[in-house]
Amino acid sequence: MGEAKDRELRALQAALAAEHAAVYGYGVVGGRIAGDRRAEARSAYDAHRARRDALVREVKDMGADPVAAAAGYALPFQVPDPAAAVRLAAELESRVAAVYSDLVRAGGGERRRAAAEALREAAVRAVRWSGESVAFPGLVERAGPSSGTPSVPAV
């Protein structure tokens, strides 16, 4: 496998790991979110599951074994109430956007287009959850000093 394909596979695997973490995280969000935002959380959960499943197929199509989901993930903070659940959802989306920005850089053609769409969707959901936007969603180095979002999800 050439260097570009290897870089693309690593970015795909990172996106898959991020989607695994987001699915887990939205399980926590769904258990704590207020009723008026439950449908929004369910929609995001379903979107991340669909992206995860598509990424599994893409990794397999490249001849690799997809990274497996962890049995559990460490949350970035405690989620005891609906307000914390909203913050967690925004954090999940910011982390997913960061990983998809890496895939946009590493991919080409249809994969780049799909990664850009996933980045856009995550950025829109992050804004809906947090009420705040950044100039360059998914690009931590451009988001400003208040964002410490890593490229690899640690949910």
Short mmCIF file of N, CA, C and O in Angstrom, two decimals, residues 26 29-30 33-48 85-86 89-90 93 121-131:
data_model
loop_
_atom_site.label_atom_id
_atom_site.label_comp_id
_atom_site.label_asym_id
_atom_site.label_seq_id
_atom_site.Cartn_x
_atom_site.Cartn_y
_atom_site.Cartn_z
N TYR A 26 -23.52 9.10 22.69
CA TYR A 26 -24.94 9.43 22.55
C TYR A 26 -25.83 8.49 23.35
O TYR A 26 -26.95 8.86 23.71
N VAL A 29 -25.82 10.46 26.45
CA VAL A 29 -26.65 11.65 26.23
C VAL A 29 -28.13 11.28 26.29
O VAL A 29 -28.93 11.93 26.97
N GLY A 30 -28.50 10.22 25.59
CA GLY A 30 -29.90 9.81 25.54
C GLY A 30 -30.47 9.46 26.89
O GLY A 30 -31.67 9.66 27.14
N ILE A 33 -30.65 13.31 28.65
CA ILE A 33 -31.16 14.51 27.97
C ILE A 33 -32.62 14.77 28.35
O ILE A 33 -33.37 13.84 28.63
N ALA A 34 -32.99 16.03 28.37
CA ALA A 34 -34.37 16.41 28.66
C ALA A 34 -35.27 15.97 27.50
O ALA A 34 -34.83 15.88 26.35
N GLY A 35 -36.51 15.72 27.80
CA GLY A 35 -37.46 15.22 26.81
C GLY A 35 -37.60 16.06 25.57
O GLY A 35 -37.79 15.54 24.47
N ASP A 36 -37.47 17.39 25.71
CA ASP A 36 -37.66 18.27 24.56
C ASP A 36 -36.53 18.15 23.54
O ASP A 36 -36.68 18.58 22.40
N ARG A 37 -35.40 17.54 23.91
CA ARG A 37 -34.27 17.38 22.97
C ARG A 37 -33.97 15.92 22.68
O ARG A 37 -32.98 15.61 22.01
N ARG A 38 -34.81 15.05 23.18
CA ARG A 38 -34.57 13.61 23.01
C ARG A 38 -34.59 13.21 21.53
O ARG A 38 -33.77 12.41 21.09
N ALA A 39 -35.51 13.75 20.75
CA ALA A 39 -35.58 13.41 19.33
C ALA A 39 -34.31 13.85 18.60
O ALA A 39 -33.81 13.14 17.71
N GLU A 40 -33.78 14.99 18.97
CA GLU A 40 -32.53 15.49 18.38
C GLU A 40 -31.38 14.55 18.70
O GLU A 40 -30.54 14.24 17.84
N ALA A 41 -31.32 14.09 19.94
CA ALA A 41 -30.27 13.15 20.35
C ALA A 41 -30.42 11.83 19.60
O ALA A 41 -29.42 11.24 19.15
N ARG A 42 -31.64 11.35 19.44
CA ARG A 42 -31.88 10.09 18.73
C ARG A 42 -31.47 10.21 17.27
O ARG A 42 -30.87 9.30 16.69
N SER A 43 -31.77 11.35 16.66
CA SER A 43 -31.39 11.58 15.27
C SER A 43 -29.87 11.57 15.10
O SER A 43 -29.34 10.97 14.16
N ALA A 44 -29.17 12.22 16.02
CA ALA A 44 -27.70 12.24 15.97
C ALA A 44 -27.14 10.84 16.19
O ALA A 44 -26.21 10.41 15.49
N TYR A 45 -27.71 10.11 17.13
CA TYR A 45 -27.28 8.73 17.39
C TYR A 45 -27.43 7.89 16.13
O TYR A 45 -26.50 7.17 15.73
N ASP A 46 -28.57 7.99 15.48
CA ASP A 46 -28.82 7.23 14.25
C ASP A 46 -27.85 7.63 13.14
O ASP A 46 -27.35 6.78 12.39
N ALA A 47 -27.57 8.92 13.02
CA ALA A 47 -26.63 9.39 12.00
C ALA A 47 -25.23 8.84 12.24
O ALA A 47 -24.55 8.41 11.30
N HIS A 48 -24.80 8.82 13.49
CA HIS A 48 -23.47 8.29 13.80
C HIS A 48 -23.40 6.78 13.58
O HIS A 48 -22.38 6.26 13.12
N ALA A 85 -25.57 16.71 29.58
CA ALA A 85 -25.80 15.88 28.39
C ALA A 85 -25.70 16.73 27.13
O ALA A 85 -25.13 16.30 26.12
N VAL A 86 -26.22 17.93 27.17
CA VAL A 86 -26.13 18.84 26.02
C VAL A 86 -24.67 19.20 25.76
O VAL A 86 -24.21 19.20 24.62
N ALA A 89 -22.98 16.23 24.12
CA ALA A 89 -23.34 16.11 22.71
C ALA A 89 -22.54 17.09 21.86
O ALA A 89 -22.02 16.73 20.79
N ALA A 90 -22.40 18.33 22.32
CA ALA A 90 -21.61 19.32 21.58
C ALA A 90 -20.15 18.89 21.49
O ALA A 90 -19.52 19.02 20.43
N GLU A 93 -19.69 16.05 18.92
CA GLU A 93 -19.74 16.54 17.55
C GLU A 93 -18.47 17.30 17.17
O GLU A 93 -17.97 17.15 16.05
N GLU A 121 -22.04 18.06 8.71
CA GLU A 121 -23.13 17.60 9.57
C GLU A 121 -22.75 17.67 11.04
O GLU A 121 -23.56 18.11 11.87
N ALA A 122 -21.55 17.23 11.38
CA ALA A 122 -21.10 17.28 12.78
C ALA A 122 -21.00 18.72 13.25
O ALA A 122 -21.39 19.04 14.39
N ALA A 123 -20.49 19.60 12.41
CA ALA A 123 -20.36 21.01 12.79
C ALA A 123 -21.73 21.65 13.03
O ALA A 123 -21.91 22.41 13.99
N VAL A 124 -22.70 21.32 12.18
CA VAL A 124 -24.05 21.86 12.35
C VAL A 124 -24.65 21.33 13.66
O VAL A 124 -25.25 22.09 14.43
N ARG A 125 -24.49 20.04 13.91
CA ARG A 125 -25.02 19.50 15.18
C ARG A 125 -24.32 20.13 16.38
O ARG A 125 -24.96 20.43 17.38
N ALA A 126 -23.02 20.36 16.28
CA ALA A 126 -22.29 20.99 17.40
C ALA A 126 -22.86 22.38 17.69
O ALA A 126 -23.04 22.75 18.85
N VAL A 127 -23.15 23.12 16.65
CA VAL A 127 -23.74 24.46 16.82
C VAL A 127 -25.12 24.35 17.45
O VAL A 127 -25.47 25.12 18.35
N ARG A 128 -25.91 23.40 16.99
CA ARG A 128 -27.25 23.22 17.57
C ARG A 128 -27.18 22.88 19.05
O ARG A 128 -27.99 23.35 19.83
N TRP A 129 -26.23 22.05 19.42
CA TRP A 129 -26.11 21.67 20.83
C TRP A 129 -25.52 22.79 21.67
O TRP A 129 -25.99 23.05 22.77
N SER A 130 -24.49 23.45 21.17
CA SER A 130 -23.77 24.43 22.00
C SER A 130 -24.28 25.85 21.85
O SER A 130 -24.07 26.67 22.74
N GLY A 131 -24.89 26.16 20.71
CA GLY A 131 -25.32 27.53 20.46
C GLY A 131 -24.18 28.42 20.02
O GLY A 131 -24.35 29.62 19.85
#
